[in-house]
Amino acid sequence: MDSWTLVYNEFEPEQEALREALCTLGNGYFATRGASAQADADGTHYPGTYLAGGYNRLKTEIAGRVIENEDLVNLPNWLVLKFRLDDGPWFAVKDAKILKYRQELRMKEGLLAREIRFRDGQGRVTVLRERRLVHMGSPHLAGLETTVMADNWSGRVEFESGLDGRVINDGVARYRELKSRHLETLETDEIDHDTIFLKVQTNQSELRIAQAARTAVFKNGESLRLDRLLVQEEDYIAQRFTVDLSKGRAVRIEKIVALHTSRDHASSECGLEAGKTVQRCQNFKKLVKSQSHAWRRLWRRFAMTLKTKEKNSDTLTILNLNIFHLLQSTSLHTMDLDVGVPSRGWHGEAYRGHIFWDELFIFPFLNLRVPEITRALLMYRYRRLDEARAAAREEGHRGAMYPWQSGSNGREESQKVHLNPESGRWIRDNSRLQRHVSAAIAYNICQYYQATEDREFLSFYGAEMMFEIARFWSSKASYNESLGRYEIRGVMGPDEYHDSYPNAEEPGLDNSAYTNVMAAWVLTEALKLLDLLSEDRRRELCDTIDLGEDEMDRWKDISLKMYVPFHGNGIISQFSGYDDLKEFDWKGYREKYGDIQRLDRILEAENDTPNRYKASKQADVLMLFYLFSAEELGALFKQLGYPFEYETIPKNIEYYIQRTSHGSTLSRVVHAWVLARSDREQSWDLCRQALRSDYTDIQGGTTPEGIHLGAMAGSINIIQEAYTGIEQRGGVLWFNPCLPRELESLHMVIHYRGHTLEIDVTGE
């Protein structure tokens, strides 16, 4: 591989689902997995096309109760381009005798290419070449070019170019007991000699999706006008045609597809728009050229160049891969859409395409490249502010309580039960108690402002969200007379292994250190923000949301008296009572199970629970050292009246790093970051693991269901910010570089408050 090309030289059926996720092509509007155009969903392959924000809800009866889930919908498969020699079976790569195989993801141009040389049962050798794209410049367009060459034979080749609406959501095994048919077909048609059309609608959200496909055939450089048989079945339409080939000759098929929906801007009706777009579209060669130009402009802003001392290192290739997938999920087109940034990209059905707190790891990279994308993604949160207010009221609180999982309209989409594949049991899901997602949104607002000084956004959108989130934390906090401090009860921290106390009837933990410190920080920043607003806007906004001096006085009091639990010699307790838990037998369980990243599932299958142990899924307390510098934390703890010594950070890192299983791909990102200065060698090792977590499918089967966008972006940002020591604080951009020894140099271009900065960092 070079640094811009991901290459596979063999077809490995057991790896195909992973490769389909990693070779997904997208443009921020929609994405299509890298499945073969000749494949159906069959256990080896899983074709999937997903619209950014394309959700639908279905109800299923599970364990005696009706559960409603909102899913990112698998849209009709536009790739379909089958072929067969004479009247033989339709070609399937998994059934062929493969003589040569090469698959390339060309990240610089946004192209996926395949070449397969195979022999069939009659000894005929055929070469199949394919290139495809999902256009980064024109968000509604995708294209597929397929060439079939007769190596040692002459005869007929029959093709079928189709649009398949028979698809369901079947890409995640543990969801298969849930209802999965989201689409109903509204219309199929043959627009003209070359073009077919399919329009579907989601059966709950009533989102209409139209696809139009134009198929052109070329031989010897000439366009062929062939007789075509229209194939119309329920939820499926295709054209079938035959081409005669002689030995050594090839036929080339161009399939150009337009995808429009009922949500598009400047649109009459999505079916009309799809037909118009595909008929006006250029040929495949010109699409490739304009696609290459669009990606070149993106890479100019987003590329990073590393030089490492490692021999045969693929680090830069994997870095480019992660940036590539980030840009396919949050592109320039995102700025014109009402969508969030899903934790698994638009690459598959894991987590149902929902938006969690991963923005916390994704936005920093965007803030210093194209912060306008961040602003659009923050507007997704602003538009759902009323839903967050309603959620807070339902819990008996004021302000805005954002959901742990968000989808179409911002209601809480977290499951009430989830399936443990280790035990086969459906168990209660308490993850919605991770109220710290609201603090993450507030942090993102402040970081965006630091990078841009965008007072317009702050005045009209950001401040209102900040104040309502601060109001929520003020309402959630209660004063404990015996402590002389405020506390927050009944929540979960980032470590999802602990959702209740051992043997407790009710879920939730008291005084999650991360949650409490973040709440105090939010209240502090909300009070500071008042001074950034103009006098007129401050008065107007306070009047609109009924924010008075008495409430602000309470915010200040809480920000000075929030309780933070400690135990031992200066160890910040993950939550109240953490020190009473048992130590976990890490060595014994590693010897017994090997991979114990998902310790929660292992223990549940043993009728046990991690709630009994000092064992974390991912970084929790250490998140504080990830988000804030030592100077910022020192000031915050001093404000709270707690000591924060020089040894506090390394002491807590050493304590918790020994008690973490890294059951989340985000965990290595945080640990690599917090070790960047104290242990550069281990930091670099963890950074490389984080960078490669999807490329190697480190969790053993999760990446095929969708990439981990937070880990991808977070690993990129370790290099962008942790190793350069970039910090945005007080209207100033700070640098304090500390490259690991394995990195010789780093080059990048960033944008800060309207200035373009070209940066080179070396070990010196």
PDB file of N, CA, C and O in Angstrom, residues 507-562:
ATOM      1  N   PRO A 507     -31.347   1.575  39.359  1.00  0.00           N
ATOM      2  CA  PRO A 507     -30.082   1.876  38.680  1.00  0.00           C
ATOM      3  C   PRO A 507     -29.581   3.271  39.030  1.00  0.00           C
ATOM      4  O   PRO A 507     -30.310   4.108  39.568  1.00  0.00           O
ATOM      5  N   GLY A 508     -28.322   3.508  38.702  1.00  0.00           N
ATOM      6  CA  GLY A 508     -27.747   4.830  38.890  1.00  0.00           C
ATOM      7  C   GLY A 508     -26.698   4.852  39.991  1.00  0.00           C
ATOM      8  O   GLY A 508     -26.706   4.028  40.909  1.00  0.00           O
ATOM      9  N   LEU A 509     -25.781   5.805  39.871  1.00  0.00           N
ATOM     10  CA  LEU A 509     -24.690   5.986  40.822  1.00  0.00           C
ATOM     11  C   LEU A 509     -24.701   7.419  41.327  1.00  0.00           C
ATOM     12  O   LEU A 509     -25.207   8.322  40.655  1.00  0.00           O
ATOM     13  N   ASP A 510     -24.130   7.615  42.490  1.00  0.00           N
ATOM     14  CA  ASP A 510     -24.081   8.946  43.077  1.00  0.00           C
ATOM     15  C   ASP A 510     -22.694   9.555  42.896  1.00  0.00           C
ATOM     16  O   ASP A 510     -21.676   8.892  43.079  1.00  0.00           O
ATOM     17  N   ASN A 511     -22.683  10.820  42.536  1.00  0.00           N
ATOM     18  CA  ASN A 511     -21.462  11.611  42.488  1.00  0.00           C
ATOM     19  C   ASN A 511     -20.384  11.012  41.591  1.00  0.00           C
ATOM     20  O   ASN A 511     -19.238  10.824  42.000  1.00  0.00           O
ATOM     21  N   SER A 512     -20.781  10.722  40.357  1.00  0.00           N
ATOM     22  CA  SER A 512     -19.783  10.409  39.335  1.00  0.00           C
ATOM     23  C   SER A 512     -18.832  11.592  39.264  1.00  0.00           C
ATOM     24  O   SER A 512     -19.251  12.723  38.989  1.00  0.00           O
ATOM     25  N   ALA A 513     -17.559  11.343  39.536  1.00  0.00           N
ATOM     26  CA  ALA A 513     -16.592  12.452  39.602  1.00  0.00           C
ATOM     27  C   ALA A 513     -16.551  13.218  38.292  1.00  0.00           C
ATOM     28  O   ALA A 513     -16.539  14.463  38.280  1.00  0.00           O
ATOM     29  N   TYR A 514     -16.519  12.488  37.181  1.00  0.00           N
ATOM     30  CA  TYR A 514     -16.479  13.155  35.874  1.00  0.00           C
ATOM     31  C   TYR A 514     -17.723  14.021  35.686  1.00  0.00           C
ATOM     32  O   TYR A 514     -17.629  15.190  35.285  1.00  0.00           O
ATOM     33  N   THR A 515     -18.887  13.456  35.996  1.00  0.00           N
ATOM     34  CA  THR A 515     -20.143  14.190  35.809  1.00  0.00           C
ATOM     35  C   THR A 515     -20.186  15.431  36.695  1.00  0.00           C
ATOM     36  O   THR A 515     -20.554  16.526  36.239  1.00  0.00           O
ATOM     37  N   ASN A 516     -19.813  15.273  37.953  1.00  0.00           N
ATOM     38  CA  ASN A 516     -19.881  16.406  38.880  1.00  0.00           C
ATOM     39  C   ASN A 516     -18.928  17.533  38.489  1.00  0.00           C
ATOM     40  O   ASN A 516     -19.294  18.714  38.514  1.00  0.00           O
ATOM     41  N   VAL A 517     -17.689  17.179  38.120  1.00  0.00           N
ATOM     42  CA  VAL A 517     -16.727  18.212  37.730  1.00  0.00           C
ATOM     43  C   VAL A 517     -17.191  18.913  36.454  1.00  0.00           C
ATOM     44  O   VAL A 517     -17.098  20.139  36.334  1.00  0.00           O
ATOM     45  N   MET A 518     -17.703  18.127  35.506  1.00  0.00           N
ATOM     46  CA  MET A 518     -18.194  18.728  34.267  1.00  0.00           C
ATOM     47  C   MET A 518     -19.377  19.653  34.541  1.00  0.00           C
ATOM     48  O   MET A 518     -19.500  20.718  33.924  1.00  0.00           O
ATOM     49  N   ALA A 519     -20.263  19.255  35.471  1.00  0.00           N
ATOM     50  CA  ALA A 519     -21.414  20.110  35.807  1.00  0.00           C
ATOM     51  C   ALA A 519     -20.927  21.432  36.401  1.00  0.00           C
ATOM     52  O   ALA A 519     -21.434  22.510  36.044  1.00  0.00           O
ATOM     53  N   ALA A 520     -19.947  21.364  37.298  1.00  0.00           N
ATOM     54  CA  ALA A 520     -19.395  22.593  37.884  1.00  0.00           C
ATOM     55  C   ALA A 520     -18.758  23.458  36.807  1.00  0.00           C
ATOM     56  O   ALA A 520     -18.894  24.695  36.818  1.00  0.00           O
ATOM     57  N   TRP A 521     -18.068  22.820  35.872  1.00  0.00           N
ATOM     58  CA  TRP A 521     -17.438  23.562  34.778  1.00  0.00           C
ATOM     59  C   TRP A 521     -18.498  24.244  33.904  1.00  0.00           C
ATOM     60  O   TRP A 521     -18.340  25.411  33.514  1.00  0.00           O
ATOM     61  N   VAL A 522     -19.582  23.533  33.580  1.00  0.00           N
ATOM     62  CA  VAL A 522     -20.645  24.105  32.749  1.00  0.00           C
ATOM     63  C   VAL A 522     -21.227  25.343  33.423  1.00  0.00           C
ATOM     64  O   VAL A 522     -21.430  26.395  32.775  1.00  0.00           O
ATOM     65  N   LEU A 523     -21.509  25.248  34.713  1.00  0.00           N
ATOM     66  CA  LEU A 523     -22.085  26.390  35.430  1.00  0.00           C
ATOM     67  C   LEU A 523     -21.124  27.579  35.431  1.00  0.00           C
ATOM     68  O   LEU A 523     -21.537  28.731  35.260  1.00  0.00           O
ATOM     69  N   THR A 524     -19.833  27.293  35.589  1.00  0.00           N
ATOM     70  CA  THR A 524     -18.824  28.353  35.567  1.00  0.00           C
ATOM     71  C   THR A 524     -18.776  29.035  34.207  1.00  0.00           C
ATOM     72  O   THR A 524     -18.755  30.277  34.108  1.00  0.00           O
ATOM     73  N   GLU A 525     -18.762  28.233  33.146  1.00  0.00           N
ATOM     74  CA  GLU A 525     -18.671  28.780  31.791  1.00  0.00           C
ATOM     75  C   GLU A 525     -19.943  29.526  31.402  1.00  0.00           C
ATOM     76  O   GLU A 525     -19.884  30.524  30.666  1.00  0.00           O
ATOM     77  N   ALA A 526     -21.093  29.034  31.868  1.00  0.00           N
ATOM     78  CA  ALA A 526     -22.352  29.721  31.551  1.00  0.00           C
ATOM     79  C   ALA A 526     -22.357  31.125  32.140  1.00  0.00           C
ATOM     80  O   ALA A 526     -22.813  32.090  31.505  1.00  0.00           O
ATOM     81  N   LEU A 527     -21.829  31.270  33.355  1.00  0.00           N
ATOM     82  CA  LEU A 527     -21.756  32.599  33.970  1.00  0.00           C
ATOM     83  C   LEU A 527     -20.784  33.503  33.222  1.00  0.00           C
ATOM     84  O   LEU A 527     -21.039  34.699  33.041  1.00  0.00           O
ATOM     85  N   LYS A 528     -19.660  32.944  32.768  1.00  0.00           N
ATOM     86  CA  LYS A 528     -18.708  33.731  31.978  1.00  0.00           C
ATOM     87  C   LYS A 528     -19.319  34.172  30.652  1.00  0.00           C
ATOM     88  O   LYS A 528     -19.063  35.282  30.158  1.00  0.00           O
ATOM     89  N   LEU A 529     -20.120  33.288  30.097  1.00  0.00           N
ATOM     90  CA  LEU A 529     -20.689  33.552  28.774  1.00  0.00           C
ATOM     91  C   LEU A 529     -21.609  34.773  28.791  1.00  0.00           C
ATOM     92  O   LEU A 529     -21.726  35.495  27.789  1.00  0.00           O
ATOM     93  N   LEU A 530     -22.250  35.004  29.929  1.00  0.00           N
ATOM     94  CA  LEU A 530     -23.125  36.176  30.041  1.00  0.00           C
ATOM     95  C   LEU A 530     -22.387  37.459  29.672  1.00  0.00           C
ATOM     96  O   LEU A 530     -22.950  38.368  29.066  1.00  0.00           O
ATOM     97  N   ASP A 531     -21.100  37.526  30.020  1.00  0.00           N
ATOM     98  CA  ASP A 531     -20.317  38.734  29.752  1.00  0.00           C
ATOM     99  C   ASP A 531     -19.921  38.859  28.285  1.00  0.00           C
ATOM    100  O   ASP A 531     -19.511  39.942  27.847  1.00  0.00           O
ATOM    101  N   LEU A 532     -20.008  37.756  27.531  1.00  0.00           N
ATOM    102  CA  LEU A 532     -19.657  37.806  26.112  1.00  0.00           C
ATOM    103  C   LEU A 532     -20.800  38.329  25.248  1.00  0.00           C
ATOM    104  O   LEU A 532     -20.595  38.757  24.117  1.00  0.00           O
ATOM    105  N   LEU A 533     -22.013  38.264  25.790  1.00  0.00           N
ATOM    106  CA  LEU A 533     -23.172  38.721  25.027  1.00  0.00           C
ATOM    107  C   LEU A 533     -23.307  40.240  25.122  1.00  0.00           C
ATOM    108  O   LEU A 533     -22.941  40.849  26.130  1.00  0.00           O
ATOM    109  N   SER A 534     -23.848  40.821  24.071  1.00  0.00           N
ATOM    110  CA  SER A 534     -24.143  42.251  24.138  1.00  0.00           C
ATOM    111  C   SER A 534     -25.216  42.476  25.195  1.00  0.00           C
ATOM    112  O   SER A 534     -25.994  41.565  25.523  1.00  0.00           O
ATOM    113  N   GLU A 535     -25.261  43.670  25.721  1.00  0.00           N
ATOM    114  CA  GLU A 535     -26.230  43.963  26.784  1.00  0.00           C
ATOM    115  C   GLU A 535     -27.656  43.710  26.310  1.00  0.00           C
ATOM    116  O   GLU A 535     -28.470  43.125  27.037  1.00  0.00           O
ATOM    117  N   ASP A 536     -27.961  44.130  25.078  1.00  0.00           N
ATOM    118  CA  ASP A 536     -29.317  43.934  24.551  1.00  0.00           C
ATOM    119  C   ASP A 536     -29.649  42.460  24.420  1.00  0.00           C
ATOM    120  O   ASP A 536     -30.739  42.023  24.805  1.00  0.00           O
ATOM    121  N   ARG A 537     -28.720  41.680  23.869  1.00  0.00           N
ATOM    122  CA  ARG A 537     -28.988  40.259  23.649  1.00  0.00           C
ATOM    123  C   ARG A 537     -29.065  39.508  24.975  1.00  0.00           C
ATOM    124  O   ARG A 537     -29.897  38.603  25.138  1.00  0.00           O
ATOM    125  N   ARG A 538     -28.225  39.878  25.934  1.00  0.00           N
ATOM    126  CA  ARG A 538     -28.266  39.235  27.245  1.00  0.00           C
ATOM    127  C   ARG A 538     -29.616  39.464  27.913  1.00  0.00           C
ATOM    128  O   ARG A 538     -30.241  38.534  28.430  1.00  0.00           O
ATOM    129  N   ARG A 539     -30.083  40.714  27.874  1.00  0.00           N
ATOM    130  CA  ARG A 539     -31.373  41.040  28.484  1.00  0.00           C
ATOM    131  C   ARG A 539     -32.504  40.316  27.766  1.00  0.00           C
ATOM    132  O   ARG A 539     -33.411  39.760  28.395  1.00  0.00           O
ATOM    133  N   GLU A 540     -32.428  40.279  26.435  1.00  0.00           N
ATOM    134  CA  GLU A 540     -33.457  39.631  25.621  1.00  0.00           C
ATOM    135  C   GLU A 540     -33.515  38.128  25.901  1.00  0.00           C
ATOM    136  O   GLU A 540     -34.593  37.553  26.079  1.00  0.00           O
ATOM    137  N   LEU A 541     -32.335  37.496  25.944  1.00  0.00           N
ATOM    138  CA  LEU A 541     -32.296  36.052  26.142  1.00  0.00           C
ATOM    139  C   LEU A 541     -32.729  35.677  27.554  1.00  0.00           C
ATOM    140  O   LEU A 541     -33.498  34.719  27.748  1.00  0.00           O
ATOM    141  N   CYS A 542     -32.269  36.419  28.554  1.00  0.00           N
ATOM    142  CA  CYS A 542     -32.676  36.141  29.934  1.00  0.00           C
ATOM    143  C   CYS A 542     -34.184  36.298  30.103  1.00  0.00           C
ATOM    144  O   CYS A 542     -34.831  35.525  30.832  1.00  0.00           O
ATOM    145  N   ASP A 543     -34.749  37.271  29.408  1.00  0.00           N
ATOM    146  CA  ASP A 543     -36.203  37.463  29.449  1.00  0.00           C
ATOM    147  C   ASP A 543     -36.925  36.305  28.760  1.00  0.00           C
ATOM    148  O   ASP A 543     -37.941  35.804  29.258  1.00  0.00           O
ATOM    149  N   THR A 544     -36.384  35.860  27.630  1.00  0.00           N
ATOM    150  CA  THR A 544     -37.011  34.778  26.863  1.00  0.00           C
ATOM    151  C   THR A 544     -37.067  33.488  27.666  1.00  0.00           C
ATOM    152  O   THR A 544     -38.086  32.780  27.669  1.00  0.00           O
ATOM    153  N   ILE A 545     -35.960  33.134  28.342  1.00  0.00           N
ATOM    154  CA  ILE A 545     -35.932  31.858  29.066  1.00  0.00           C
ATOM    155  C   ILE A 545     -36.154  32.045  30.569  1.00  0.00           C
ATOM    156  O   ILE A 545     -36.018  31.085  31.337  1.00  0.00           O
ATOM    157  N   ASP A 546     -36.514  33.275  30.972  1.00  0.00           N
ATOM    158  CA  ASP A 546     -36.823  33.577  32.368  1.00  0.00           C
ATOM    159  C   ASP A 546     -35.656  33.236  33.287  1.00  0.00           C
ATOM    160  O   ASP A 546     -35.795  32.510  34.273  1.00  0.00           O
ATOM    161  N   LEU A 547     -34.495  33.773  32.955  1.00  0.00           N
ATOM    162  CA  LEU A 547     -33.291  33.541  33.746  1.00  0.00           C
ATOM    163  C   LEU A 547     -33.003  34.779  34.581  1.00  0.00           C
ATOM    164  O   LEU A 547     -32.754  35.859  34.044  1.00  0.00           O
ATOM    165  N   GLY A 548     -33.068  34.619  35.922  1.00  0.00           N
ATOM    166  CA  GLY A 548     -32.903  35.772  36.799  1.00  0.00           C
ATOM    167  C   GLY A 548     -31.677  35.679  37.686  1.00  0.00           C
ATOM    168  O   GLY A 548     -30.947  34.689  37.684  1.00  0.00           O
ATOM    169  N   GLU A 549     -31.452  36.723  38.476  1.00  0.00           N
ATOM    170  CA  GLU A 549     -30.269  36.809  39.333  1.00  0.00           C
ATOM    171  C   GLU A 549     -30.241  35.704  40.384  1.00  0.00           C
ATOM    172  O   GLU A 549     -29.172  35.172  40.708  1.00  0.00           O
ATOM    173  N   ASP A 550     -31.407  35.363  40.952  1.00  0.00           N
ATOM    174  CA  ASP A 550     -31.439  34.319  41.983  1.00  0.00           C
ATOM    175  C   ASP A 550     -30.922  32.994  41.426  1.00  0.00           C
ATOM    176  O   ASP A 550     -30.175  32.277  42.108  1.00  0.00           O
ATOM    177  N   GLU A 551     -31.319  32.688  40.192  1.00  0.00           N
ATOM    178  CA  GLU A 551     -30.875  31.436  39.583  1.00  0.00           C
ATOM    179  C   GLU A 551     -29.375  31.476  39.308  1.00  0.00           C
ATOM    180  O   GLU A 551     -28.660  30.493  39.541  1.00  0.00           O
ATOM    181  N   MET A 552     -28.889  32.618  38.855  1.00  0.00           N
ATOM    182  CA  MET A 552     -27.454  32.736  38.603  1.00  0.00           C
ATOM    183  C   MET A 552     -26.655  32.627  39.897  1.00  0.00           C
ATOM    184  O   MET A 552     -25.560  32.056  39.915  1.00  0.00           O
ATOM    185  N   ASP A 553     -27.192  33.147  40.982  1.00  0.00           N
ATOM    186  CA  ASP A 553     -26.516  33.024  42.275  1.00  0.00           C
ATOM    187  C   ASP A 553     -26.404  31.554  42.678  1.00  0.00           C
ATOM    188  O   ASP A 553     -25.375  31.139  43.241  1.00  0.00           O
ATOM    189  N   ARG A 554     -27.445  30.774  42.408  1.00  0.00           N
ATOM    190  CA  ARG A 554     -27.388  29.336  42.707  1.00  0.00           C
ATOM    191  C   ARG A 554     -26.323  28.667  41.844  1.00  0.00           C
ATOM    192  O   ARG A 554     -25.574  27.812  42.323  1.00  0.00           O
ATOM    193  N   TRP A 555     -26.253  29.036  40.557  1.00  0.00           N
ATOM    194  CA  TRP A 555     -25.226  28.466  39.679  1.00  0.00           C
ATOM    195  C   TRP A 555     -23.833  28.701  40.276  1.00  0.00           C
ATOM    196  O   TRP A 555     -23.005  27.783  40.316  1.00  0.00           O
ATOM    197  N   LYS A 556     -23.608  29.944  40.730  1.00  0.00           N
ATOM    198  CA  LYS A 556     -22.295  30.267  41.283  1.00  0.00           C
ATOM    199  C   LYS A 556     -22.015  29.461  42.538  1.00  0.00           C
ATOM    200  O   LYS A 556     -20.904  28.953  42.738  1.00  0.00           O
ATOM    201  N   ASP A 557     -23.039  29.321  43.388  1.00  0.00           N
ATOM    202  CA  ASP A 557     -22.858  28.578  44.631  1.00  0.00           C
ATOM    203  C   ASP A 557     -22.504  27.114  44.350  1.00  0.00           C
ATOM    204  O   ASP A 557     -21.595  26.552  44.972  1.00  0.00           O
ATOM    205  N   ILE A 558     -23.203  26.500  43.392  1.00  0.00           N
ATOM    206  CA  ILE A 558     -22.925  25.100  43.041  1.00  0.00           C
ATOM    207  C   ILE A 558     -21.533  24.975  42.440  1.00  0.00           C
ATOM    208  O   ILE A 558     -20.801  24.026  42.733  1.00  0.00           O
ATOM    209  N   SER A 559     -21.146  25.939  41.604  1.00  0.00           N
ATOM    210  CA  SER A 559     -19.839  25.874  40.940  1.00  0.00           C
ATOM    211  C   SER A 559     -18.689  25.978  41.937  1.00  0.00           C
ATOM    212  O   SER A 559     -17.549  25.634  41.617  1.00  0.00           O
ATOM    213  N   LEU A 560     -18.985  26.449  43.142  1.00  0.00           N
ATOM    214  CA  LEU A 560     -17.966  26.554  44.189  1.00  0.00           C
ATOM    215  C   LEU A 560     -18.019  25.398  45.182  1.00  0.00           C
ATOM    216  O   LEU A 560     -17.038  25.138  45.896  1.00  0.00           O
ATOM    217  N   LYS A 561     -19.166  24.692  45.225  1.00  0.00           N
ATOM    218  CA  LYS A 561     -19.370  23.699  46.286  1.00  0.00           C
ATOM    219  C   LYS A 561     -19.790  22.326  45.770  1.00  0.00           C
ATOM    220  O   LYS A 561     -20.398  21.549  46.496  1.00  0.00           O
ATOM    221  N   MET A 562     -19.475  22.013  44.521  1.00  0.00           N
ATOM    222  CA  MET A 562     -19.804  20.684  44.007  1.00  0.00           C
ATOM    223  C   MET A 562     -18.901  19.646  44.670  1.00  0.00           C
ATOM    224  O   MET A 562     -17.706  19.858  44.838  1.00  0.00           O
TER     225      MET A 562
END
